[in-house]
Each structure stands twice: as structure tokens, then as C-alpha cells.
PDB file of C-alpha atoms in Angstrom:
ATOM      1  CA  UNK A1083      11.809  54.851  -1.607  1.00 74.00           C
ATOM      2  CA  UNK A1084      11.052  57.333  -4.219  1.00 87.00           C
ATOM      3  CA  UNK A1085      13.489  58.301  -7.351  1.00 93.00           C
ATOM      4  CA  UNK A1086      14.075  62.148  -6.799  1.00 94.00           C
ATOM      5  CA  UNK A1087      14.670  63.946  -9.841  1.00 93.00           C
ATOM      6  CA  UNK A1088      15.923  67.712  -9.911  1.00 94.00           C
ATOM      7  CA  UNK A1089      14.854  70.050 -12.545  1.00 90.00           C
ATOM      8  CA  UNK A1090      16.865  73.526 -12.692  1.00 93.00           C
ATOM      9  CA  UNK A1091      14.828  76.193 -14.436  1.00 92.00           C
ATOM     10  CA  UNK A1092      17.592  77.918 -16.525  1.00 90.00           C
ATOM     11  CA  UNK A1093      16.411  78.765 -19.870  1.00 89.00           C
ATOM     12  CA  UNK A1094      12.683  77.641 -19.547  1.00 91.00           C
ATOM     13  CA  UNK A1095      10.091  78.900 -17.056  1.00 90.00           C
ATOM     14  CA  UNK A1096       7.878  76.371 -15.217  1.00 91.00           C
ATOM     15  CA  UNK A1097       4.750  77.038 -17.665  1.00 90.00           C
ATOM     16  CA  UNK A1098       6.999  75.209 -20.294  1.00 91.00           C
ATOM     17  CA  UNK A1099       8.564  72.462 -18.376  1.00 93.00           C
ATOM     18  CA  UNK A1100       5.737  71.363 -16.339  1.00 95.00           C
ATOM     19  CA  UNK A1101       3.416  70.164 -19.432  1.00 95.00           C
ATOM     20  CA  UNK A1102       6.088  68.019 -20.673  1.00 94.00           C
ATOM     21  CA  UNK A1103       6.448  66.348 -17.263  1.00 95.00           C
ATOM     22  CA  UNK A1104       2.720  65.706 -16.787  1.00 96.00           C
ATOM     23  CA  UNK A1105       2.497  64.545 -20.377  1.00 94.00           C
ATOM     24  CA  UNK A1106       5.351  61.856 -19.704  1.00 95.00           C
ATOM     25  CA  UNK A1107       3.747  60.608 -16.252  1.00 96.00           C
ATOM     26  CA  UNK A1108       0.391  60.382 -17.806  1.00 95.00           C
ATOM     27  CA  UNK A1109       1.847  58.269 -20.804  1.00 95.00           C
ATOM     28  CA  UNK A1110       3.038  55.944 -18.084  1.00 95.00           C
ATOM     29  CA  UNK A1111      -0.285  55.789 -16.698  1.00 96.00           C
ATOM     30  CA  UNK A1112       0.849  57.558 -13.584  1.00 96.00           C
ATOM     31  CA  UNK A1113      -1.083  59.972 -11.338  1.00 97.00           C
ATOM     32  CA  UNK A1114       0.565  63.268 -10.337  1.00 98.00           C
ATOM     33  CA  UNK A1115       0.044  65.921  -7.855  1.00 98.00           C
ATOM     34  CA  UNK A1116       1.571  69.226  -8.391  1.00 98.00           C
ATOM     35  CA  UNK A1117       2.262  71.358  -5.316  1.00 97.00           C
ATOM     36  CA  UNK A1118       3.108  75.156  -5.767  1.00 97.00           C
ATOM     37  CA  UNK A1119       3.658  77.799  -3.105  1.00 95.00           C
ATOM     38  CA  UNK A1120       0.391  79.820  -3.219  1.00 96.00           C
ATOM     39  CA  UNK A1121      -3.189  79.993  -4.431  1.00 96.00           C
ATOM     40  CA  UNK A1122      -2.149  82.693  -7.066  1.00 96.00           C
ATOM     41  CA  UNK A1123       0.174  80.257  -8.386  1.00 95.00           C
ATOM     42  CA  UNK A1124      -2.003  77.516  -8.431  1.00 96.00           C
ATOM     43  CA  UNK A1125      -4.656  79.748 -10.410  1.00 96.00           C
ATOM     44  CA  UNK A1126      -1.864  80.579 -13.007  1.00 95.00           C
ATOM     45  CA  UNK A1127      -0.678  77.052 -13.462  1.00 95.00           C
ATOM     46  CA  UNK A1128      -4.386  75.852 -13.743  1.00 95.00           C
ATOM     47  CA  UNK A1129      -5.229  78.381 -16.406  1.00 93.00           C
ATOM     48  CA  UNK A1130      -1.808  77.481 -18.351  1.00 92.00           C
ATOM     49  CA  UNK A1131      -2.386  73.763 -18.586  1.00 93.00           C
ATOM     50  CA  UNK A1132      -5.898  74.131 -20.227  1.00 91.00           C
ATOM     51  CA  UNK A1133      -4.338  76.545 -22.826  1.00 89.00           C
ATOM     52  CA  UNK A1134      -0.548  75.728 -23.047  1.00 86.00           C
ATOM     53  CA  UNK A1135      -0.991  74.284 -26.917  1.00 87.00           C
ATOM     54  CA  UNK A1136      -3.416  74.977 -29.427  1.00 83.00           C
ATOM     55  CA  UNK A1137      -3.684  71.233 -30.342  1.00 84.00           C
ATOM     56  CA  UNK A1138      -3.982  69.903 -26.789  1.00 79.00           C
ATOM     57  CA  UNK A1139      -4.512  70.257 -23.094  1.00 80.00           C
ATOM     58  CA  UNK A1140      -3.982  68.453 -19.824  1.00 87.00           C
ATOM     59  CA  UNK A1141      -6.863  67.197 -17.774  1.00 88.00           C
ATOM     60  CA  UNK A1142      -6.377  68.225 -14.267  1.00 94.00           C
ATOM     61  CA  UNK A1143      -8.248  69.625 -11.176  1.00 96.00           C
ATOM     62  CA  UNK A1144      -7.263  71.498  -8.065  1.00 96.00           C
ATOM     63  CA  UNK A1145      -7.243  69.830  -4.872  1.00 96.00           C
ATOM     64  CA  UNK A1146     -10.479  71.716  -3.828  1.00 93.00           C
ATOM     65  CA  UNK A1147     -12.607  70.257  -6.365  1.00 94.00           C
ATOM     66  CA  UNK A1148     -14.778  67.348  -5.133  1.00 94.00           C
ATOM     67  CA  UNK A1149     -13.486  64.836  -7.885  1.00 94.00           C
ATOM     68  CA  UNK A1150     -10.003  65.515  -7.178  1.00 95.00           C
ATOM     69  CA  UNK A1151      -9.426  61.752  -5.802  1.00 95.00           C
ATOM     70  CA  UNK A1152     -10.396  60.455  -9.187  1.00 95.00           C
ATOM     71  CA  UNK A1153      -8.299  62.779 -11.329  1.00 96.00           C
ATOM     72  CA  UNK A1154      -4.811  61.796 -12.865  1.00 96.00           C
ATOM     73  CA  UNK A1155      -3.396  65.274 -12.263  1.00 98.00           C
ATOM     74  CA  UNK A1156      -4.059  67.434  -9.171  1.00 98.00           C
ATOM     75  CA  UNK A1157      -2.718  70.732  -8.083  1.00 98.00           C
ATOM     76  CA  UNK A1158      -2.518  71.754  -4.887  1.00 98.00           C
ATOM     77  CA  UNK A1159      -0.639  74.036  -2.285  1.00 97.00           C
ATOM     78  CA  UNK A1160      -0.800  71.605   0.439  1.00 95.00           C
ATOM     79  CA  UNK A1161       1.477  68.753   1.421  1.00 92.00           C
ATOM     80  CA  UNK A1162      -1.244  65.798   0.685  1.00 94.00           C
ATOM     81  CA  UNK A1163      -1.688  63.406  -1.687  1.00 96.00           C
ATOM     82  CA  UNK A1164      -5.356  63.817  -2.686  1.00 96.00           C
ATOM     83  CA  UNK A1165      -5.658  61.604  -5.674  1.00 97.00           C
ATOM     84  CA  UNK A1166      -3.050  58.706  -4.464  1.00 96.00           C
ATOM     85  CA  UNK A1167      -0.588  59.887  -6.873  1.00 97.00           C
ATOM     86  CA  UNK A1168       2.731  58.079  -7.760  1.00 95.00           C
ATOM     87  CA  UNK A1169       4.528  61.115  -8.813  1.00 97.00           C
ATOM     88  CA  UNK A1170       4.851  64.317  -6.742  1.00 97.00           C
ATOM     89  CA  UNK A1171       6.044  67.555  -8.454  1.00 97.00           C
ATOM     90  CA  UNK A1172       7.451  70.303  -6.001  1.00 97.00           C
ATOM     91  CA  UNK A1173       7.683  73.501  -7.732  1.00 96.00           C
ATOM     92  CA  UNK A1174       7.852  77.409  -7.027  1.00 91.00           C
ATOM     93  CA  UNK A1175       9.774  76.935  -3.892  1.00 92.00           C
ATOM     94  CA  UNK A1176       8.181  73.949  -2.386  1.00 93.00           C
ATOM     95  CA  UNK A1177      10.167  71.483  -0.355  1.00 92.00           C
ATOM     96  CA  UNK A1178      10.487  67.743  -1.052  1.00 90.00           C
ATOM     97  CA  UNK A1179       7.935  66.062   0.994  1.00 86.00           C
ATOM     98  CA  UNK A1180       8.755  63.948   4.200  1.00 85.00           C
ATOM     99  CA  UNK A1181       6.553  61.115   2.937  1.00 86.00           C
ATOM    100  CA  UNK A1182       8.609  59.787  -0.091  1.00 87.00           C
ATOM    101  CA  UNK A1183       7.477  56.339   0.549  1.00 88.00           C
ATOM    102  CA  UNK A1184       4.073  57.680  -0.783  1.00 90.00           C
ATOM    103  CA  UNK A1185       5.688  58.078  -4.163  1.00 95.00           C
ATOM    104  CA  UNK A1186       7.467  56.456  -6.955  1.00 95.00           C
ATOM    105  CA  UNK A1187       8.921  59.455  -8.163  1.00 96.00           C
ATOM    106  CA  UNK A1188       9.444  62.971  -6.824  1.00 96.00           C
ATOM    107  CA  UNK A1189      10.341  65.916  -9.192  1.00 96.00           C
ATOM    108  CA  UNK A1190      11.825  69.125  -7.361  1.00 96.00           C
ATOM    109  CA  UNK A1191      11.616  71.952  -9.882  1.00 95.00           C
ATOM    110  CA  UNK A1192      13.694  74.878  -8.725  1.00 93.00           C
ATOM    111  CA  UNK A1193      14.847  78.413 -10.010  1.00 87.00           C
TER     112      UNK A1193
END
């Protein structure tokens, strides 16, 4: 059964919280899938992860890209696990998935 973590966005927006969560998972050598509620939000998060810090970026792809299964971080708008991720991040109103057994950790980020 997956460990479920809840993160309430009280003082910082998703754009500030998500990079830290992803960096920690990558440091543990865990693959991550991030699900958001719309294609517009996905595009915004995608752009932000490439530019969130001057000294670094987070390597990632969207689920629509052909090499998504090989990437450590995949962004999606669907309830699937395209890269066999260990960690699932549900943000922007997305619910916890039914398939909890597929993950070691599920992070629900809510406002």
C-alpha cells in the first residue's frame, strides 16, 4: 500500500512546492508521474520546471512524448502511469488514484 502524503498550499503556490518534491524523489532515484487537471495547467507546469531556477532545471517530459516511459519525471492529465513511476503527485484538484498499489508514495497537493 502506498504512503499517502498531503500538502496544503497555504503560503506558496504549486510552482514553488512542486520542484522541491520532484528534486527529493529524484535524489532517492524514484520515478515520478505528476497529474494536473488540464492541458493548460500541464503546459504551464512544463514550462516552469525548465526555468524555475537560474542554476538548475528538472528533466521531465509530458506523457504525449514518445520517450515518456524512459523518463524519471512525466507530466500528465490522465490517471495512468506512463513511466512506471514510484511516486504519483496529484495536483490542481486531481484525486488520489484508485491504483494505490502501483506506487510507493502518493502526494496530494491541494489548495
